[in-house]
PDB file of C-alpha atoms in Angstrom:
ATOM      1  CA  UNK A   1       0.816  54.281  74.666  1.00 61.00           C
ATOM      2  CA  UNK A   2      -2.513  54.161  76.417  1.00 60.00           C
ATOM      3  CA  UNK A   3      -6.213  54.169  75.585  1.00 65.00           C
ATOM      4  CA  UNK A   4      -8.913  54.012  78.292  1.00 65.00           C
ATOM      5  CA  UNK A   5      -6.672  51.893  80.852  1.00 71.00           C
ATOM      6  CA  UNK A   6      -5.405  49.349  77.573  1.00 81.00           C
ATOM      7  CA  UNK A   7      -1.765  48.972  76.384  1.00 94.00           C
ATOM      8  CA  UNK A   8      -2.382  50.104  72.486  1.00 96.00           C
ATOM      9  CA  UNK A   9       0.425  47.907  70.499  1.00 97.00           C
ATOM     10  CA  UNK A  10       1.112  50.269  67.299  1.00 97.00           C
ATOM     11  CA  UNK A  11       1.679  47.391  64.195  1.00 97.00           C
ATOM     12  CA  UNK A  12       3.436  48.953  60.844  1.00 97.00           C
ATOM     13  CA  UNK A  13       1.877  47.508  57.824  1.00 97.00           C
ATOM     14  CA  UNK A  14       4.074  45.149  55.455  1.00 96.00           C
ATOM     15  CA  UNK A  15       2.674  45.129  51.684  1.00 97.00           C
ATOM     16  CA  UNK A  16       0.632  41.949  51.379  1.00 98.00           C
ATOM     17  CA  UNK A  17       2.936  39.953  48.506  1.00 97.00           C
ATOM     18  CA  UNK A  18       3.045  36.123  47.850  1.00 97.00           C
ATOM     19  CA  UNK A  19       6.381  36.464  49.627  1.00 97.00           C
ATOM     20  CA  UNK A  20       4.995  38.392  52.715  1.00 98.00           C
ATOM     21  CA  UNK A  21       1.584  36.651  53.098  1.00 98.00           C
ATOM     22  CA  UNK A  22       2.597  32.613  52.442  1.00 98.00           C
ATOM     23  CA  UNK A  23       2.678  31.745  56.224  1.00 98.00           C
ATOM     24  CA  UNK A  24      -1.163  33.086  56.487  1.00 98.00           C
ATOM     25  CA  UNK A  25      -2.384  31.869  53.118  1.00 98.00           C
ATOM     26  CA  UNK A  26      -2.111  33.224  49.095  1.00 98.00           C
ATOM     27  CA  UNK A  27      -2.307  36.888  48.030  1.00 98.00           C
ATOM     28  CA  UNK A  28      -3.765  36.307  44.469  1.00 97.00           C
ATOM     29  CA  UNK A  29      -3.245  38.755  41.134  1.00 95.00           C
ATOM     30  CA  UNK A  30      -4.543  38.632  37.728  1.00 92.00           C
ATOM     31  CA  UNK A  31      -3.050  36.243  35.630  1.00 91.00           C
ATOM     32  CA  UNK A  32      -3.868  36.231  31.706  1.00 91.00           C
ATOM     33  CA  UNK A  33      -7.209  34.886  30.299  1.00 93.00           C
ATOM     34  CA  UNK A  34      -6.481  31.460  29.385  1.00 90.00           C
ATOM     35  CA  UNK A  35      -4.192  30.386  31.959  1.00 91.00           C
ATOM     36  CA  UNK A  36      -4.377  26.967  33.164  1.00 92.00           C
ATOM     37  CA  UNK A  37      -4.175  26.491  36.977  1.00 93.00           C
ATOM     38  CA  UNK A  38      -1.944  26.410  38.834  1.00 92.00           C
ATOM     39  CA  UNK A  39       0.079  27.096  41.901  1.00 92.00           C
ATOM     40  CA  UNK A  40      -0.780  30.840  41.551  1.00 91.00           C
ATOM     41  CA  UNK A  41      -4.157  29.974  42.017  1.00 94.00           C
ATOM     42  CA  UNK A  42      -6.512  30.804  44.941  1.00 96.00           C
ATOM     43  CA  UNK A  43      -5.683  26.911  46.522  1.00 97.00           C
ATOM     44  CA  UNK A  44      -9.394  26.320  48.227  1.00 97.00           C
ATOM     45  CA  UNK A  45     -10.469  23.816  51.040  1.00 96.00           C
ATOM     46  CA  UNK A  46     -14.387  24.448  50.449  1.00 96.00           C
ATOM     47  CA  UNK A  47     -15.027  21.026  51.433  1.00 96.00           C
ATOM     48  CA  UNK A  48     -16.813  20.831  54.468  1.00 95.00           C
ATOM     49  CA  UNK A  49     -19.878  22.746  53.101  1.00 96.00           C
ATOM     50  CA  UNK A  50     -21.677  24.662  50.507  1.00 97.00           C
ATOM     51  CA  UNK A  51     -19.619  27.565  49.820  1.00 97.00           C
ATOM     52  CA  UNK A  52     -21.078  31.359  49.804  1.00 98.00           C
ATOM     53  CA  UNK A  53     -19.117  33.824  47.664  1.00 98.00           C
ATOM     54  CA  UNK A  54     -21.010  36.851  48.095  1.00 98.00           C
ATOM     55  CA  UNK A  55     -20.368  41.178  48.817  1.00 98.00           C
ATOM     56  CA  UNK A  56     -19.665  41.895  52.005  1.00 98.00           C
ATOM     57  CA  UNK A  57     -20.553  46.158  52.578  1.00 98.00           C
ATOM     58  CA  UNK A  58     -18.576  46.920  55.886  1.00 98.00           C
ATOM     59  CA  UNK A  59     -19.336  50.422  57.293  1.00 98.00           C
ATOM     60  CA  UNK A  60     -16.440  52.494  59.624  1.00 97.00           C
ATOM     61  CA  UNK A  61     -13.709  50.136  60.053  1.00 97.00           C
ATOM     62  CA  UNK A  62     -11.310  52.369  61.649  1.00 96.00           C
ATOM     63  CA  UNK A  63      -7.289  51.362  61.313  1.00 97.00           C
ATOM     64  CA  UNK A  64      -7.588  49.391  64.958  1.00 97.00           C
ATOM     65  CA  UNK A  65      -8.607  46.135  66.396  1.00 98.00           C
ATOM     66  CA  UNK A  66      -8.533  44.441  69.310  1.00 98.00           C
ATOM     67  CA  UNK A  67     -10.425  41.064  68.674  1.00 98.00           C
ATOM     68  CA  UNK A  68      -9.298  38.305  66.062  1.00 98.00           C
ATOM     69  CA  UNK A  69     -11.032  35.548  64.549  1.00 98.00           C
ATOM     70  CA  UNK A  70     -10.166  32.234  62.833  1.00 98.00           C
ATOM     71  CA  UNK A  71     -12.273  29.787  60.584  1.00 97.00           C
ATOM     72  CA  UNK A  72     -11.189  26.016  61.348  1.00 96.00           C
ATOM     73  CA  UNK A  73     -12.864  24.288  58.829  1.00 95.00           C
ATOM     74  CA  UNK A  74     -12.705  26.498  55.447  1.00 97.00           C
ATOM     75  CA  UNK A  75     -10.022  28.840  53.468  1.00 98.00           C
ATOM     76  CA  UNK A  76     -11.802  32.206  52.993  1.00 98.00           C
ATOM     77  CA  UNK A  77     -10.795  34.714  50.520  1.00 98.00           C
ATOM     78  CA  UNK A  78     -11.307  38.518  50.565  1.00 98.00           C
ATOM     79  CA  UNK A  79     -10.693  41.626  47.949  1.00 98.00           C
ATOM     80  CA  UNK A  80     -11.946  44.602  47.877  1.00 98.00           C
ATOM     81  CA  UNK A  81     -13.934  46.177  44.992  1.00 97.00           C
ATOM     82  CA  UNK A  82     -12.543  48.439  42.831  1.00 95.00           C
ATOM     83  CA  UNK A  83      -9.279  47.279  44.184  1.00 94.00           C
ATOM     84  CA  UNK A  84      -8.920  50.021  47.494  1.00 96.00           C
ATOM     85  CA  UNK A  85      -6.326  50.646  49.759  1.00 97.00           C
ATOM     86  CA  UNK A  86      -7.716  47.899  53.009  1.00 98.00           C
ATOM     87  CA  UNK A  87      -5.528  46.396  55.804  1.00 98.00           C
ATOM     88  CA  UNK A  88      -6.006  42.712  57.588  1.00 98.00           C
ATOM     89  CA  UNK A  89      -4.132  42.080  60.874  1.00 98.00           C
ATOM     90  CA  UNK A  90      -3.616  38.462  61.319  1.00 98.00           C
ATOM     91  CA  UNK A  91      -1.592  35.833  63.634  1.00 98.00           C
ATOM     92  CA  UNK A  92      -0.643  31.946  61.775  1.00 98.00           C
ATOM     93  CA  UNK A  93      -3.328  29.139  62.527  1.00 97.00           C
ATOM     94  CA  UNK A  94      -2.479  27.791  65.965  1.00 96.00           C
ATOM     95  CA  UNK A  95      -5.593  24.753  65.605  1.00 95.00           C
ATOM     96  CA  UNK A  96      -4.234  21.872  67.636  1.00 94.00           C
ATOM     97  CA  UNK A  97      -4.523  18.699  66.092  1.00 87.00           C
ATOM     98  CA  UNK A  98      -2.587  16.106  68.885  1.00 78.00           C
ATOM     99  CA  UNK A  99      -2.233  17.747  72.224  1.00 70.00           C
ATOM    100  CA  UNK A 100       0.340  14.825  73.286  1.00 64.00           C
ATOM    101  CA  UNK A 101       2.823  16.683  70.386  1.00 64.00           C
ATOM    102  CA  UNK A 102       2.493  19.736  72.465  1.00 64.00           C
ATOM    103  CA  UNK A 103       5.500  20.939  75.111  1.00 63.00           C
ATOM    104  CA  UNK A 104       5.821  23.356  78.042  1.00 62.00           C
ATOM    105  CA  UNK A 105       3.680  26.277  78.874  1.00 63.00           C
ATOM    106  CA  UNK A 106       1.722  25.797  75.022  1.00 61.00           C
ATOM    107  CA  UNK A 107       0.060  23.104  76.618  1.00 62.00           C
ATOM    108  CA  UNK A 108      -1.643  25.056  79.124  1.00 70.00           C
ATOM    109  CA  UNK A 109      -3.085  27.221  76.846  1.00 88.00           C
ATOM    110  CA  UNK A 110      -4.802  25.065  74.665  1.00 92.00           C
ATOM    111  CA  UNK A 111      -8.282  26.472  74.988  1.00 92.00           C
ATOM    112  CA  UNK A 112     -11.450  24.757  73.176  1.00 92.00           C
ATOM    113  CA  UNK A 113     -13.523  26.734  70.581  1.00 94.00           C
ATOM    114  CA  UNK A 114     -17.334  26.680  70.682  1.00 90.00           C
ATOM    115  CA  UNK A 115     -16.938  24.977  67.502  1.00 89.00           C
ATOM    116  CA  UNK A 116     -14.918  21.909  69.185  1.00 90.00           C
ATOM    117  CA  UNK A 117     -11.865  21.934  68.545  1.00 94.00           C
ATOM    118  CA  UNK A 118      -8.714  23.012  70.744  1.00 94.00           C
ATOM    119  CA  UNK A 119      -6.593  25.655  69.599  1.00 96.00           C
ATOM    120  CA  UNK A 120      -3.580  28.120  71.210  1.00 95.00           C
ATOM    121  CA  UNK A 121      -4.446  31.692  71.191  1.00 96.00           C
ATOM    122  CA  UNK A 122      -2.540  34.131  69.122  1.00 97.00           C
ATOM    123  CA  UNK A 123       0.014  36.113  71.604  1.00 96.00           C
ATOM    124  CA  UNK A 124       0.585  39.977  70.962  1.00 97.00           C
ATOM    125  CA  UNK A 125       4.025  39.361  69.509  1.00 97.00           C
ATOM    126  CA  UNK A 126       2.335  37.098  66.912  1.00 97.00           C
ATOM    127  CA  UNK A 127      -0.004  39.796  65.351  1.00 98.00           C
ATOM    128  CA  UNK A 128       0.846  41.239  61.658  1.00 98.00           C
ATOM    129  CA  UNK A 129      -1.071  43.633  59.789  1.00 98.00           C
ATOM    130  CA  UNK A 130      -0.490  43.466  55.925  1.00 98.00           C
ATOM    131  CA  UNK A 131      -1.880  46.383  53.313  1.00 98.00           C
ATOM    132  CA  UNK A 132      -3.554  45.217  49.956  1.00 98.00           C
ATOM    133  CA  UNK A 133      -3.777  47.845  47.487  1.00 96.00           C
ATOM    134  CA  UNK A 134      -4.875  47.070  43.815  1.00 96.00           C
ATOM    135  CA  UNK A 135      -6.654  44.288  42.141  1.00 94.00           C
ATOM    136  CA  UNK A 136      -5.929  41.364  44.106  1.00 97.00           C
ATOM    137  CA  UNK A 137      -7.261  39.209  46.797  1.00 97.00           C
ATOM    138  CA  UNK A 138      -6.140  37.328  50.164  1.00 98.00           C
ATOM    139  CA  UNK A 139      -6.604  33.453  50.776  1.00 98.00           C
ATOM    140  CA  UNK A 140      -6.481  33.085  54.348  1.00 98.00           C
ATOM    141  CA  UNK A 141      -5.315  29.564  55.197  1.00 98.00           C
ATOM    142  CA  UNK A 142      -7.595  26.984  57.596  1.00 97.00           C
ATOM    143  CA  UNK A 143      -7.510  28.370  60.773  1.00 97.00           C
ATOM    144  CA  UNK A 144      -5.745  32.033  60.271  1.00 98.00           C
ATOM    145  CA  UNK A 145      -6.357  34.509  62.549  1.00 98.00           C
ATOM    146  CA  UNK A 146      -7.730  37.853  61.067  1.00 98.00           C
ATOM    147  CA  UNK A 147      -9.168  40.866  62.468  1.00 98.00           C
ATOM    148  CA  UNK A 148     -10.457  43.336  59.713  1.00 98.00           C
ATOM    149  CA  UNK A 149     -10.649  43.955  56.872  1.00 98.00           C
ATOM    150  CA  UNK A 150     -10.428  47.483  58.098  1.00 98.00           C
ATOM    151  CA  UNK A 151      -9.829  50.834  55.905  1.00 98.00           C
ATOM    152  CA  UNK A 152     -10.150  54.569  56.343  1.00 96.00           C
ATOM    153  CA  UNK A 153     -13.055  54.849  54.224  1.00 96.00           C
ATOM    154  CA  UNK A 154     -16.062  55.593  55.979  1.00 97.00           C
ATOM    155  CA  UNK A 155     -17.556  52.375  53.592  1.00 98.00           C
ATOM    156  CA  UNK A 156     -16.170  49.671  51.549  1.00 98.00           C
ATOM    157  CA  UNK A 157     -17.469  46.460  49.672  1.00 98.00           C
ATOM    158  CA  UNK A 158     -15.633  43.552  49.826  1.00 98.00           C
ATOM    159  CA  UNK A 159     -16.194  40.082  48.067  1.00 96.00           C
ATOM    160  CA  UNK A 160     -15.607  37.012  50.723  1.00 98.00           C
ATOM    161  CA  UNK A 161     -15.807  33.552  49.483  1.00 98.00           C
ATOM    162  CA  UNK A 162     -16.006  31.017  52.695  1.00 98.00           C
ATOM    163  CA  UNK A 163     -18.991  28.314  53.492  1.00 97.00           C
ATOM    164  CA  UNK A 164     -22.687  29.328  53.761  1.00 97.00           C
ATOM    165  CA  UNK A 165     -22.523  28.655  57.542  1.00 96.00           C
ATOM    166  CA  UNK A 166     -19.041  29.980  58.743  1.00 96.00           C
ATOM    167  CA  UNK A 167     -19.954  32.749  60.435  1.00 93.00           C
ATOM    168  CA  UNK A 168     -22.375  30.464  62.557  1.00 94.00           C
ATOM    169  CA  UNK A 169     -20.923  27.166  63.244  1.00 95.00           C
ATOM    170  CA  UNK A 170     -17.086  28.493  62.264  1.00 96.00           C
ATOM    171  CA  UNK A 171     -15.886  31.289  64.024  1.00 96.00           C
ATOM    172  CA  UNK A 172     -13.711  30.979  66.985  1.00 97.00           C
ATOM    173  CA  UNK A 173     -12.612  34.702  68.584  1.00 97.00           C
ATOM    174  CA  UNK A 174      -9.798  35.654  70.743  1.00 97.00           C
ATOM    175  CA  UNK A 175     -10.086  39.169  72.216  1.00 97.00           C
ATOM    176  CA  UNK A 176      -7.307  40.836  73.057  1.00 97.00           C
ATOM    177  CA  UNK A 177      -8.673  43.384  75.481  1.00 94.00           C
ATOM    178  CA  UNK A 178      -9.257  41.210  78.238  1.00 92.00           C
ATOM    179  CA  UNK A 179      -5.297  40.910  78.439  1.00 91.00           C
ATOM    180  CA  UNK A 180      -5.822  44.484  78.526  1.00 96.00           C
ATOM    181  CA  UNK A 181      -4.590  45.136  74.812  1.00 97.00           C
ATOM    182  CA  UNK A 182      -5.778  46.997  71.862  1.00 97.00           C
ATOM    183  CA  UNK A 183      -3.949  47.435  68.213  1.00 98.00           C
ATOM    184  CA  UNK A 184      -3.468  50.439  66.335  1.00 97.00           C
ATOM    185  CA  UNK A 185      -2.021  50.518  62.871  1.00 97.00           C
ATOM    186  CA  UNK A 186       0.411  53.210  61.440  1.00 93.00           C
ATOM    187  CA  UNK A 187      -0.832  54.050  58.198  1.00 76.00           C
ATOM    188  CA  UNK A 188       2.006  55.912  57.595  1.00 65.00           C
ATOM    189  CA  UNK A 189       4.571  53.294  57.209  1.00 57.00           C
ATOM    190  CA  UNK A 190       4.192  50.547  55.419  1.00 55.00           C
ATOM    191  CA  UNK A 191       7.593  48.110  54.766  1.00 55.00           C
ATOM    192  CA  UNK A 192       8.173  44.524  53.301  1.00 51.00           C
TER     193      UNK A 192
END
């Protein structure tokens, strides 16, 4: 499929589940009052900063994407209130750590963030999309990519706990369009 010269890459939506979502980070449910913590536990790296939890009030966030952004230095976590139907499309952190371990063609695609350090891009083939429904929330692991969170609502509040300065010194985008790409997801099947 086509849209306006772009190749549009049509992504089916798995359920986000602690099974599904542990290569990108934690999907997070209620647990009982009085619960010590534990492994089931939102596991944070707030470290290099003050952190901001705060509501987020998107507006029009149709079902596709075609940029994707990652957050080196910080987990972030995101739910939506009132627990609504919301999709994130995401690729596994690709933050390179010791070039000399890379091989091959990787190597020549290590690209350097305006935030300094090198990371791969996320290729097409990498790209998920995962649907959270109910009352839970998404960690996103250092350095996930994420594009979203998008819905069909025309609004939606969302609370997002990251650092007070991510979104200025910590966000490092890769957009798909200038390989000519754009993602659409089917909101009609979603599998697991």
């Amino acid at each position: 499929m086509e849209e306006e010269g772009r190749k549009v890459v049509t992504l089916k939506a798995i359920d986000a589940t602690p099974i599904t979502f542990k290569e990108y980070g934690q999907v997070v449910e209620a647990s009982p009052d009085g619960d010590g913590f534990g492994p089931h536990d939102a596991q944070l790296d707030l470290s290099q900063g003050t952190p901001r939890f705060y509501i987020m009030h998107l507006e029009k966030r149709p079902l596709k994407f075609s940029t994707i952004t990652h957050h080196a230095s910080v987990t972030q976590c995101l739910g939506s209130i009132g627990g609504h139907v919301w999709y994130l499309g995401v690729a596994k952190p690709s933050i390179v750590v010791d070039s000399s371990a890379i091989k091959g063609d990787t190597c020549n695609k290590i690209a350097q963030s305006p935030s300094g350090h090198s990371y791969v891009p996320p290729a097409v083939e990498d790209v998920q999309v995962f649907k959270v429904a109910g009352s839970k929330f998404l960690k996103l692991n250092r350095g996930t990519w994420h594009a979203g969170p998008l819905f069909k609502a025309d609004t939606m509040d969302f609370y997002n706990l990251e650092l007070s300065n991510t979104n200025v010194i910590d966000r490092t985008t890769h957009n798909f369009k200038d390989y000519g790409v754009v993602f659409l997801i089917d909101e009609y099947y979603c599998g697991s």
